[in-house]
Coordinates of C-alpha atoms and ligand atoms in Angstrom, one line a residue:
Chain A
M7 CA 140.0 74.5 150.5
R8 CA 138.0 74.4 147.3
Q9 CA 136.5 70.9 147.9
L10 CA 135.5 71.9 151.3
Q11 CA 133.2 74.6 149.9
M12 CA 129.5 73.9 149.6
P13 CA 128.7 73.7 145.8
G14 CA 127.3 77.1 144.7
I15 CA 123.9 75.9 143.8
Y16 CA 123.3 74.6 147.3
R17 CA 124.5 78.0 148.6
I18 CA 121.9 79.6 146.4
A19 CA 119.3 77.2 147.5
F20 CA 120.2 77.8 151.1
K21 CA 119.9 81.6 150.7
L22 CA 116.6 81.4 148.9
L23 CA 115.3 79.4 151.8
V24 CA 116.8 81.2 154.8
N25 CA 116.4 84.7 153.4
D26 CA 112.6 84.2 153.2
R27 CA 112.4 84.7 157.0
T28 CA 108.7 84.2 157.4
K29 CA 108.4 81.0 155.4
F30 CA 111.6 79.6 156.9
A31 CA 110.2 80.3 160.4
A32 CA 106.9 78.7 159.5
L33 CA 108.6 75.7 158.1
L34 CA 110.7 75.3 161.2
V35 CA 107.8 75.8 163.5
G36 CA 105.8 73.2 161.7
I37 CA 108.5 70.5 161.7
T38 CA 109.7 71.3 165.2
F39 CA 106.2 71.2 166.6
A40 CA 105.5 67.9 164.9
V41 CA 108.7 66.3 166.0
F42 CA 108.2 67.6 169.5
L43 CA 104.7 66.2 169.7
M44 CA 105.7 62.9 168.2
I45 CA 108.7 62.4 170.5
E46 CA 106.9 63.6 173.6
M47 CA 103.9 61.3 172.9
T48 CA 106.0 58.2 172.2
S49 CA 108.4 59.0 175.0
L50 CA 105.6 59.3 177.5
F51 CA 104.3 56.0 176.3
A52 CA 107.7 54.3 176.4
G53 CA 108.2 55.6 179.9
I54 CA 104.8 54.2 180.9
L55 CA 105.6 50.9 179.3
S56 CA 109.0 50.6 180.9
R57 CA 107.6 51.4 184.3
A58 CA 104.8 49.0 183.9
S59 CA 107.5 46.3 183.7
A60 CA 109.6 47.7 186.5
T61 CA 109.3 44.6 188.8
V62 CA 110.3 42.3 186.0
I63 CA 113.3 44.5 185.1
N64 CA 114.4 45.0 188.7
I65 CA 114.2 41.4 189.8
G66 CA 115.9 40.4 186.6
A67 CA 115.1 36.6 186.6
S68 CA 115.5 34.8 183.2
I69 CA 112.3 32.9 183.3
W70 CA 109.0 33.8 185.1
V71 CA 106.4 31.1 185.7
M72 CA 102.9 32.4 186.3
D73 CA 99.2 31.6 185.9
P74 CA 98.3 31.8 182.2
S75 CA 95.8 34.5 182.9
V76 CA 98.3 37.0 184.1
Q77 CA 98.3 40.2 181.9
T78 CA 100.7 42.4 183.7
V79 CA 103.2 41.9 186.5
A80 CA 101.2 44.1 188.9
N81 CA 98.1 42.0 188.7
T82 CA 99.4 38.8 190.2
I83 CA 97.4 35.6 190.3
P84 CA 98.9 33.4 193.0
V85 CA 100.0 29.9 192.1
P86 CA 100.0 26.9 194.4
D87 CA 103.2 25.8 196.2
Y88 CA 103.4 22.5 194.4
V89 CA 104.2 24.4 191.1
L90 CA 107.5 25.5 192.7
D91 CA 108.4 21.8 193.4
E92 CA 107.2 20.8 189.9
V93 CA 109.4 23.4 188.3
R94 CA 112.4 22.5 190.4
S95 CA 112.0 18.9 189.1
I96 CA 112.2 19.9 185.4
P97 CA 115.6 18.9 183.9
G98 CA 117.4 22.0 182.7
V99 CA 116.3 24.1 185.7
K100 CA 119.4 25.2 187.6
Y101 CA 117.3 26.6 190.4
A102 CA 113.8 28.0 190.9
V103 CA 112.6 30.3 193.7
P104 CA 109.3 31.8 194.8
L105 CA 108.6 35.6 194.6
Y106 CA 106.0 37.5 196.4
S107 CA 104.7 40.7 194.9
G108 CA 101.7 42.5 196.4
A109 CA 100.2 45.7 197.7
A110 CA 100.1 46.7 201.3
L111 CA 98.9 49.6 203.3
L112 CA 101.5 51.3 205.6
K113 CA 100.8 53.4 208.6
L114 CA 103.7 55.8 208.8
H115 CA 105.3 57.2 211.9
D116 CA 103.2 60.4 211.7
G117 CA 100.0 58.4 211.6
T118 CA 99.3 58.8 207.9
Y119 CA 98.6 55.9 205.6
Q120 CA 100.6 55.1 202.4
A121 CA 100.1 52.4 199.9
A122 CA 103.2 50.4 199.0
N123 CA 104.4 47.6 196.9
V124 CA 105.9 44.8 198.9
I125 CA 108.3 42.3 197.3
G126 CA 109.1 39.2 199.1
L127 CA 112.4 37.6 198.1
D128 CA 113.2 33.9 198.5
D129 CA 114.6 33.4 202.1
S130 CA 117.4 31.1 201.2
S131 CA 118.8 32.8 198.1
L132 CA 117.4 36.4 198.2
F133 CA 117.3 36.0 194.5
G134 CA 116.5 39.3 192.8
R135 CA 117.7 41.5 195.6
P136 CA 118.3 45.1 194.9
Q137 CA 121.6 46.9 195.1
L138 CA 121.9 48.5 198.6
I139 CA 122.8 52.1 199.1
S140 CA 122.8 51.9 202.9
G141 CA 122.6 49.0 205.3
H142 CA 123.6 45.4 205.0
I143 CA 121.6 42.8 203.1
E144 CA 121.8 40.2 205.9
N145 CA 119.8 42.6 208.1
I146 CA 116.8 41.7 205.9
F147 CA 116.6 38.6 208.1
A148 CA 116.4 40.7 211.3
E149 CA 113.1 41.1 213.1
N150 CA 110.5 43.1 211.1
A151 CA 113.1 44.1 208.6
F152 CA 112.3 45.9 205.4
I153 CA 114.5 47.5 202.7
A154 CA 113.1 50.7 201.1
V155 CA 113.7 51.5 197.5
D156 CA 115.1 54.9 197.0
D157 CA 113.4 55.8 193.8
S158 CA 111.2 58.7 192.8
E159 CA 108.5 57.5 195.2
F160 CA 110.8 57.2 198.2
Y161 CA 109.9 60.6 199.7
K162 CA 106.3 59.3 200.2
L163 CA 107.6 57.1 203.0
K164 CA 108.5 60.4 204.8
G165 CA 112.1 59.7 205.8
A166 CA 112.5 56.0 205.5
N167 CA 116.1 55.9 206.6
I168 CA 117.6 53.1 208.6
G169 CA 115.8 52.7 211.8
A170 CA 112.6 54.3 210.6
Q171 CA 109.4 52.5 211.8
F172 CA 106.0 52.0 210.4
E173 CA 103.0 49.7 210.8
L174 CA 101.9 47.1 208.3
N175 CA 98.6 45.4 209.1
D176 CA 99.3 45.8 212.8
H177 CA 102.8 44.4 212.4
R178 CA 105.7 46.6 213.2
G179 CA 108.1 47.2 210.4
V180 CA 111.5 48.8 210.5
I181 CA 113.8 50.0 207.7
V182 CA 117.2 48.3 207.7
G183 CA 118.5 49.6 204.5
T184 CA 117.8 51.6 201.3
A185 CA 118.3 50.3 197.8
R186 CA 118.6 51.4 194.3
V187 CA 116.7 49.8 191.4
I188 CA 116.9 50.1 187.6
S189 CA 113.3 51.2 187.0
S190 CA 110.7 53.0 189.0
G191 CA 107.2 51.7 189.1
L192 CA 104.3 53.1 187.2
F193 CA 101.8 53.4 190.0
G194 CA 103.3 56.1 192.1
V195 CA 103.7 54.0 195.2
P196 CA 107.0 53.2 197.1
T197 CA 108.5 49.8 197.1
L198 CA 109.6 47.7 200.1
Y199 CA 111.7 44.5 199.9
T200 CA 111.5 41.9 202.6
T201 CA 111.8 38.1 202.7
Y202 CA 109.2 35.8 201.2
Y203 CA 108.2 34.5 204.6
R204 CA 107.8 37.8 206.3
A205 CA 105.6 39.0 203.4
M206 CA 103.5 35.8 203.9
Q207 CA 103.1 36.5 207.6
Y208 CA 102.4 40.3 207.4
I209 CA 100.1 40.4 204.3
P210 CA 96.8 38.6 204.3
N211 CA 96.8 36.1 201.4
S212 CA 94.6 33.8 199.6
R213 CA 95.0 30.0 199.8
F214 CA 97.9 30.1 197.3
T215 CA 100.8 32.4 198.1
I216 CA 103.5 32.4 195.4
S217 CA 103.1 35.3 192.9
Y218 CA 105.8 34.1 190.5
V219 CA 108.2 31.2 190.3
L220 CA 111.6 32.6 189.2
V221 CA 113.7 30.2 187.2
E222 CA 117.3 30.1 186.0
P223 CA 118.0 27.6 183.3
K224 CA 121.2 25.6 183.2
K225 CA 121.9 26.8 179.7
P226 CA 119.9 29.0 177.3
A227 CA 119.1 26.0 175.2
D228 CA 117.0 24.6 178.0
V229 CA 114.5 27.4 177.9
A230 CA 112.3 25.9 175.3
A231 CA 112.0 22.6 177.1
I232 CA 111.3 24.4 180.4
K233 CA 108.5 26.3 178.8
R234 CA 107.0 23.2 177.3
Q235 CA 107.1 21.4 180.7
V236 CA 105.5 24.3 182.5
A237 CA 102.8 24.5 179.9
A238 CA 102.1 20.8 180.3
A239 CA 101.5 21.5 184.0
G240 CA 98.9 24.1 183.1
Y241 CA 101.1 27.2 183.8
L242 CA 102.9 29.7 181.7
A243 CA 106.7 30.3 181.6
L244 CA 107.9 33.4 179.9
T245 CA 111.4 34.7 179.4
K246 CA 112.1 38.2 180.9
D247 CA 111.8 39.8 177.4
E248 CA 108.7 37.9 176.6
F249 CA 107.1 39.0 179.8
I250 CA 108.0 42.6 179.2
R251 CA 106.6 42.4 175.7
K252 CA 103.4 40.9 177.1
I253 CA 103.0 43.7 179.6
S254 CA 103.7 46.3 176.9
A255 CA 101.2 44.6 174.6
F256 CA 98.6 44.8 177.4
Y257 CA 99.0 48.5 177.9
K258 CA 99.2 49.1 174.1
Y259 CA 96.2 47.0 173.1
Q260 CA 94.1 46.3 176.2
T261 CA 94.0 49.9 177.6
G262 CA 93.1 53.2 175.9
I263 CA 96.7 54.4 176.3
G264 CA 98.0 52.7 173.1
T265 CA 95.1 54.0 170.9
N266 CA 95.4 57.5 172.3
M267 CA 99.0 57.8 171.8
L268 CA 98.6 56.4 168.2
I269 CA 96.0 59.1 167.5
M270 CA 98.1 61.8 169.0
T271 CA 101.2 60.7 167.1
L272 CA 99.1 60.6 163.9
I273 CA 97.7 64.1 164.6
S274 CA 101.1 65.6 165.2
F275 CA 102.3 64.0 162.0
I276 CA 99.4 65.4 160.1
I277 CA 99.9 68.9 161.6
G278 CA 103.5 68.8 160.8
L279 CA 102.9 67.6 157.3
S280 CA 100.2 70.2 156.6
I281 CA 102.1 73.1 158.0
S282 CA 105.4 72.3 156.6
G283 CA 104.2 70.7 153.4
Q284 CA 102.0 73.6 152.6
T285 CA 104.6 76.2 153.4
F286 CA 107.2 74.4 151.4
Y287 CA 105.0 74.0 148.4
T288 CA 104.0 77.7 148.6
F289 CA 107.7 78.5 148.8
I290 CA 108.4 76.6 145.6
L291 CA 105.4 78.1 143.9
E292 CA 106.5 81.6 144.8
N293 CA 109.9 80.9 143.3
I294 CA 108.6 78.9 140.4
E295 CA 109.2 81.5 137.7
K296 CA 112.7 82.0 139.0
F297 CA 113.3 78.3 138.8
G298 CA 112.0 78.5 135.2
A299 CA 114.4 81.3 134.5
L300 CA 117.3 79.1 135.9
K301 CA 116.2 76.4 133.6
A302 CA 116.3 78.7 130.6
I303 CA 119.7 80.0 131.6
G304 CA 121.0 76.5 131.6
A305 CA 120.4 74.7 134.9
K306 CA 119.8 71.0 134.4
G307 CA 116.6 69.4 135.8
S308 CA 118.8 67.4 138.2
E309 CA 120.3 70.5 139.6
L310 CA 117.0 72.1 140.3
V311 CA 115.8 68.9 141.9
S312 CA 118.9 68.7 144.1
M313 CA 118.4 72.3 145.2
I314 CA 114.9 71.5 146.3
L315 CA 116.0 68.3 148.1
F316 CA 118.7 70.2 149.8
Q317 CA 116.2 72.8 151.0
A318 CA 113.8 70.1 152.2
T319 CA 116.6 68.2 153.9
F320 CA 118.0 71.3 155.6
V321 CA 114.6 72.4 157.0
S322 CA 113.8 68.9 158.1
L323 CA 117.0 68.2 159.9
T324 CA 117.0 71.6 161.6
G325 CA 113.4 71.2 162.6
Y326 CA 114.2 67.7 163.8
G327 CA 117.1 68.9 165.9
L328 CA 115.0 71.7 167.4
G329 CA 112.1 69.3 168.1
V330 CA 114.4 66.8 169.9
G331 CA 116.0 69.7 171.8
L332 CA 112.6 71.2 172.8
C333 CA 111.4 67.8 173.9
S334 CA 114.4 67.1 176.1
L335 CA 114.0 70.5 177.6
V336 CA 110.3 70.0 178.4
I337 CA 111.0 66.6 179.9
W338 CA 113.8 68.0 181.9
L339 CA 111.6 70.8 183.2
A340 CA 108.8 68.4 183.9
R341 CA 111.2 66.2 185.9
L342 CA 112.2 69.2 187.9
Y343 CA 108.7 69.6 189.2
L344 CA 107.4 66.0 188.9
P345 CA 110.1 63.5 189.8
D346 CA 107.9 60.6 188.7
Y347 CA 107.3 62.1 185.2
A348 CA 107.4 58.9 183.2
A349 CA 108.9 60.0 179.9
M350 CA 111.7 58.0 178.3
V351 CA 113.3 59.2 175.0
T352 CA 114.4 55.9 173.4
Y353 CA 116.3 55.4 170.1
T354 CA 113.1 53.9 168.7
N355 CA 111.2 57.1 169.4
L356 CA 113.9 59.3 167.9
G357 CA 114.0 57.0 164.9
L358 CA 110.2 57.0 164.5
A359 CA 110.1 60.8 164.6
F360 CA 113.0 60.9 162.2
I361 CA 111.2 58.6 159.8
M362 CA 108.1 60.8 160.0
V363 CA 110.2 63.9 159.3
V364 CA 111.7 62.1 156.3
V365 CA 108.2 61.2 155.1
I366 CA 107.1 64.8 155.6
A367 CA 110.1 66.2 153.7
S368 CA 109.7 63.6 151.0
I369 CA 106.1 64.4 150.4
S370 CA 106.7 68.1 150.4
S371 CA 109.6 68.0 148.1
Y372 CA 107.9 65.5 145.8
F373 CA 105.3 68.1 145.0
G374 CA 107.9 70.8 144.7
V375 CA 110.1 68.7 142.4
R376 CA 107.1 67.7 140.3
K377 CA 106.2 71.4 139.9
V378 CA 109.7 72.4 139.0
L379 CA 110.2 69.6 136.5
T380 CA 107.0 70.4 134.7
I381 CA 107.8 74.1 134.3
E382 CA 108.6 75.1 130.7
P383 CA 111.2 77.8 130.3
F384 CA 109.3 78.8 127.3
D385 CA 106.3 79.8 129.4
I386 CA 108.6 81.9 131.6
F387 CA 110.1 83.4 128.5
R388 CA 106.7 84.4 127.1
G389 CA 105.8 86.1 130.4
Chain B
M23 CA 135.1 81.7 113.6
S24 CA 132.4 81.8 110.9
S25 CA 130.5 85.0 110.6
T26 CA 127.2 83.2 110.8
A27 CA 126.2 83.0 114.5
I28 CA 122.8 81.4 114.0
S29 CA 121.2 79.7 111.1
A30 CA 117.6 78.5 111.2
A31 CA 116.2 76.4 108.4
G32 CA 112.5 75.5 107.8
L33 CA 111.4 76.1 111.4
N34 CA 107.8 75.2 112.2
K35 CA 106.0 75.3 115.5
W36 CA 102.4 74.7 116.3
F37 CA 100.5 74.5 119.5
G38 CA 97.5 72.5 120.4
E39 CA 95.5 69.9 118.4
G40 CA 92.6 69.9 116.0
E41 CA 90.4 73.0 116.1
A42 CA 92.5 74.7 118.7
R43 CA 95.7 74.2 116.7
T44 CA 97.8 77.4 116.2
H45 CA 100.6 77.4 113.7
A46 CA 102.8 79.9 115.5
V47 CA 105.9 79.8 113.2
K48 CA 105.7 78.7 109.6
D49 CA 108.6 77.5 107.5
L50 CA 111.0 80.1 108.8
S51 CA 114.6 80.3 107.7
F52 CA 117.1 83.1 108.4
E53 CA 120.7 83.7 109.5
A54 CA 122.0 86.0 112.2
R55 CA 125.6 87.1 112.1
F56 CA 128.3 87.9 114.6
G57 CA 128.8 91.5 115.2
E58 CA 125.3 92.5 114.4
M59 CA 122.3 93.6 116.4
L60 CA 119.3 92.0 114.8
Y61 CA 115.8 93.1 115.6
V62 CA 112.7 91.1 115.2
V63 CA 109.5 93.0 114.9
G64 CA 105.9 92.2 114.1
P65 CA 102.4 92.4 115.4
S66 CA 101.4 90.7 118.6
G67 CA 101.0 87.0 118.1
S68 CA 103.1 86.9 115.0
G69 CA 105.4 84.3 116.5
K70 CA 108.4 86.3 117.6
T71 CA 108.8 84.9 121.0
T72 CA 108.2 81.4 119.7
M73 CA 110.9 81.8 117.1
L74 CA 113.3 83.3 119.6
S75 CA 112.8 80.3 121.9
M76 CA 113.5 77.8 119.2
I77 CA 116.7 79.5 118.1
S78 CA 118.0 79.8 121.6
G79 CA 117.3 76.2 122.6
I80 CA 114.4 76.5 125.0
L81 CA 111.5 75.4 122.7
R82 CA 111.8 72.4 120.4
P83 CA 110.5 73.0 116.9
N84 CA 108.1 70.6 115.3
S85 CA 110.3 70.6 112.2
G86 CA 113.3 72.4 110.9
S87 CA 116.8 72.8 112.4
V88 CA 118.8 75.4 114.2
R89 CA 122.6 75.7 114.1
V90 CA 124.3 78.0 116.6
E91 CA 127.9 78.3 115.6
D92 CA 128.7 74.7 114.8
T93 CA 126.1 73.0 116.9
D94 CA 122.9 71.5 115.6
I95 CA 121.2 72.4 118.9
W96 CA 118.0 70.3 118.5
S97 CA 120.0 67.1 117.9
I98 CA 121.7 67.0 121.2
S99 CA 120.4 65.7 124.6
D100 CA 118.5 68.0 127.0
D101 CA 121.3 68.1 129.5
R102 CA 123.9 69.0 126.8
L103 CA 121.5 71.6 125.5
A104 CA 121.2 73.1 128.9
Q105 CA 125.0 73.2 129.1
F106 CA 125.1 74.8 125.7
R107 CA 122.7 77.5 126.7
L108 CA 124.6 78.1 129.9
H109 CA 127.9 78.7 128.1
K110 CA 126.8 80.2 124.7
I111 CA 123.6 82.1 125.2
G112 CA 122.6 84.9 127.4
F113 CA 118.9 85.7 128.1
V114 CA 117.3 88.9 129.2
F115 CA 113.7 88.2 130.1
Q116 CA 111.0 90.8 129.7
D117 CA 110.1 90.6 133.5
Y118 CA 113.8 90.3 134.5
H119 CA 113.1 87.3 136.7
L120 CA 115.6 88.2 139.4
F121 CA 115.5 86.4 142.7
P122 CA 114.2 88.9 145.3
R123 CA 115.9 87.0 148.2
L124 CA 119.4 87.2 146.7
T125 CA 121.6 90.2 146.4
T126 CA 122.1 91.9 143.1
A127 CA 125.5 90.4 142.7
E128 CA 124.3 86.9 143.6
N129 CA 121.6 87.2 141.0
V130 CA 124.2 88.2 138.4
A131 CA 126.6 85.4 139.5
I132 CA 124.1 82.6 138.9
P133 CA 125.3 81.6 135.4
L134 CA 128.8 81.4 136.7
I135 CA 127.7 79.4 139.7
L136 CA 125.8 77.0 137.4
Q137 CA 129.1 76.8 135.5
Q138 CA 130.6 75.6 138.9
R139 CA 132.9 78.5 139.3
P140 CA 134.0 79.0 142.9
W141 CA 131.6 81.2 144.8
D142 CA 133.9 84.1 145.6
Q143 CA 135.3 84.3 142.1
A144 CA 131.7 84.3 140.7
L145 CA 130.7 87.1 142.9
T146 CA 133.8 89.1 142.1
E147 CA 133.1 88.8 138.4
A148 CA 129.4 89.6 139.0
A149 CA 130.4 92.8 140.8
H150 CA 132.6 93.7 137.9
D151 CA 129.9 93.2 135.4
L152 CA 127.5 95.3 137.5
E153 CA 130.1 98.1 137.1
I154 CA 130.0 97.6 133.4
V155 CA 126.2 98.1 133.3
G156 CA 126.6 101.2 135.5
L157 CA 125.5 99.7 138.8
K158 CA 128.7 100.2 140.8
G159 CA 128.1 99.9 144.5
R160 CA 124.7 98.2 144.2
A161 CA 126.1 94.7 144.5
D162 CA 124.9 93.9 148.0
L163 CA 121.4 95.4 147.6
P164 CA 118.4 93.2 146.9
P165 CA 117.0 93.8 143.4
V166 CA 113.7 95.2 144.7
K167 CA 115.6 98.2 146.0
L168 CA 116.5 99.1 142.4
S169 CA 114.4 101.0 139.9
G170 CA 112.9 99.2 136.8
G171 CA 115.7 100.4 134.5
E172 CA 118.3 99.3 137.1
Q173 CA 116.7 95.9 137.4
Q174 CA 116.8 95.6 133.6
R175 CA 120.6 96.3 133.8
V176 CA 121.0 93.7 136.4
A177 CA 119.3 91.3 134.1
I178 CA 121.6 92.3 131.3
A179 CA 124.6 91.9 133.6
R180 CA 123.4 88.4 134.4
A181 CA 123.0 87.6 130.7
I182 CA 126.5 88.7 129.8
V183 CA 128.4 87.5 132.9
G184 CA 129.1 84.1 131.3
R185 CA 130.4 85.9 128.2
P186 CA 127.9 84.3 125.8
D187 CA 128.3 84.5 122.1
V188 CA 124.6 85.1 121.6
L189 CA 122.5 87.5 123.6
I190 CA 118.7 87.2 123.4
L191 CA 116.5 90.0 124.6
D192 CA 112.7 89.7 124.4
E193 CA 111.0 93.1 124.6
P194 CA 113.7 94.5 126.9
T195 CA 112.1 98.0 127.0
A196 CA 108.5 97.0 127.4
S197 CA 108.2 97.8 131.1
L198 CA 110.5 100.8 131.0
D199 CA 109.7 104.4 130.1
G200 CA 110.9 105.7 126.7
D201 CA 114.2 107.3 127.7
T202 CA 115.3 104.6 130.1
G203 CA 114.5 102.0 127.4
R204 CA 116.5 103.9 124.8
N205 CA 119.4 104.4 127.1
I206 CA 119.6 100.7 127.9
V207 CA 119.5 99.6 124.3
Q208 CA 122.1 102.2 123.4
F209 CA 124.2 101.0 126.2
V210 CA 123.9 97.4 124.9
R211 CA 124.8 98.5 121.4
E212 CA 127.9 100.4 122.7
H213 CA 129.2 98.2 125.4
I214 CA 127.9 94.7 124.9
L215 CA 127.9 94.3 121.1
S216 CA 131.2 93.1 119.7
E217 CA 132.6 91.4 116.7
Q218 CA 132.4 88.0 118.5
R219 CA 128.8 88.5 119.6
C220 CA 125.4 88.4 118.1
I221 CA 122.5 90.2 119.7
I222 CA 118.9 89.5 118.9
I223 CA 116.2 91.8 120.2
V224 CA 112.4 91.4 119.9
T225 CA 110.6 94.7 120.2
H226 CA 107.6 96.7 119.5
D227 CA 109.3 99.9 120.5
S228 CA 110.1 102.0 117.4
R229 CA 112.1 104.5 119.5
I230 CA 114.9 102.0 119.6
Y231 CA 115.0 101.1 116.0
E232 CA 117.9 103.4 115.3
F233 CA 120.2 101.0 117.1
A234 CA 119.5 98.0 114.8
D235 CA 121.8 96.7 112.1
R236 CA 118.9 94.8 110.5
I237 CA 115.3 94.5 111.3
M238 CA 113.5 91.3 110.5
K239 CA 109.7 91.5 110.1
M240 CA 107.4 88.8 111.0
E241 CA 103.7 88.4 110.4
D242 CA 101.4 85.5 111.1
G243 CA 104.3 83.2 111.8
R244 CA 106.2 84.0 108.6
L245 CA 109.2 86.0 107.8
T246 CA 108.0 88.8 105.6
G247 CA 111.2 90.7 104.9
F248 CA 114.1 92.8 106.3
D249 CA 114.4 96.5 106.9
R250 CA 117.3 98.6 108.0
G251 CA 117.1 101.6 110.2
E252 CA 114.0 103.6 110.7
L253 CA 110.6 101.9 110.4
D254 CA 107.2 103.3 111.1
A255 CA 105.4 102.1 114.1
Q256 CA 102.8 99.4 113.4
Ligands
ATP405 N1 102.1 77.5 124.8 C1 101.2 77.9 123.9 N2 100.1 77.3 123.7 C2 99.2 77.6 122.8 N3 99.4 78.6 121.9 C3 100.6 79.3 122.0 C4 101.5 79.0 123.0 N4 102.6 79.9 122.9 C5 102.3 80.7 121.9 N5 101.1 80.4 121.4 C6 100.4 81.0 120.3 O1 101.4 81.2 119.2 C7 101.3 82.4 118.6 C8 102.6 83.2 118.6 O2 102.9 83.5 119.9 P1 104.1 84.4 120.3 O3 104.2 84.5 121.8 O4 105.3 83.8 119.7 O5 103.8 85.8 119.7 P2 104.6 87.1 119.8 O6 104.9 87.5 118.4 O7 105.8 87.0 120.7 O8 103.5 88.1 120.4 P3 103.8 89.3 121.4 O9 104.3 90.4 120.6 O10 102.4 89.5 122.0 O11 104.7 88.8 122.5 C9 100.1 83.1 119.3 O12 99.0 83.0 118.5 C10 100.0 82.4 120.6 O13 98.7 82.5 121.1
MG406 MG1 106.4 87.8 122.5

């Protein structure tokens, strides 16, 4: 039983901290708020980044061949058909298929218009097909057939169940199935899958038609050679992860989103640091004579330091927990009302916020520790 | 156990440098014995607190040595000195220095907790010592709910809870009214002083002189002599 007990000095430190209700509350509010802001900001950003790569994630091909100027998967630059043949002829390529990805305007059964993302899968392999919730995949070859993705945008198709009809550029379209995908898109439009050929026929295109050539290597070691060969032909081959990173980099550095979220995270860090650091330091200052008295009585410097570190750690971890909890709650509430709310709490975000909390706690306790170590019991004794 | 509790030899302490240098304690030697209540008196600035701090191990002298029992306290490491103070010396500070956010009993228990006694045991002993100083039933109150004299008793309880051999009190009656101050010192004399303990009190308060065994006089950093019993106020 005895070894389970918290050492007495920590219990004292805990009571000194918690019994000072106002300061304890201020400390918690400061850290909770900072953690909340940091995680909320970075989660929102992570959500946006992940959705920006939705097509890449959902199709899941190992290698994507594209025009070198492509910055994000949504802004496709068509490549000529011969690129497909050229890629197929590269040794190390197990197979290569075309993918169509483009925007289309739908006229729904009630006469309203709705923008949609249309993905055309290679007719012979249907490579990258989604997992169906209803219907059969062969029906994608039926006349005018489309498969609707049942994600957070699905409702915008106003009841796109099997048999539902719509118009796409004066062509009739009919839903033959619904599907599930890993990631929803960023742009708030529903997604339809069809075959590559039907996409060609229904959607007006430039001279070139292939959006991406999807490649599967024979073995992972072939990837480097494939990339080199594609580059020699004047095109760009990226692995799935490289493509996702490229898209992320685009949103981080080529748009205002990255800078803004960096600024917001920094602000929340500074707010947290100033509220909590200030309060903690005042708390130490207020107790400084008592710490001096403890020193005179016979507390070692290391014991006083560990008391302060204990207090800082306790406040930070509690504030961190509350911040994470608050953030999850807010995201959950937001999802309740906005199904497409694109926030994603990743381990990186949690880790980042944790590091910041540790930095805040370290800076705060550093000043507290310094103060406590310099205090001379003699000065306390003299009064 | 030798009857000499503390022996100080050739203590010197100065503060500051050059023009601003103050020689606060000058070549001071004396002994304090077990079983006695030794007073230190002298005008303000005569070096009483400085001397007290050096013999109790919280202020390092510039020269000279201090033995408490068999330990040459200024020759041991800081951590060992802290341990030494914790186990051998009890302090009563002029402004009490009690933690307002802890209960009275928790305040008193602090030396035991620093000695790594189990929490419950420390608090039981603290409550017991609060009874000794006449504060039965106040264990769970915060110190601010107590009067000045009661807070001083809490400070005394904290000083004695570790059963130190030497008890140091710097102006224990300064912030108390005359009767309360007298009562407290009388109480210390009757209940805390023992053959195994040495009590040193610095004071300006002539109303408590009657409780002293010896009165040591200081002036301008020097020991100027001893007196017993009554002494006219300065
Ligand atoms: N930390 C310090 N820095 C500079 N001078 C100091 C310091 N501590 C004490 N002194 C000086 O040393 C001298 C002795 O001070 P000390 O506090 O020991 O006097 P005292 O006899 O206790 O006085 P009082 O009765 O007012 O408490 C004084 O002149 C004081 O100004
Ligand atoms: Mg003094």
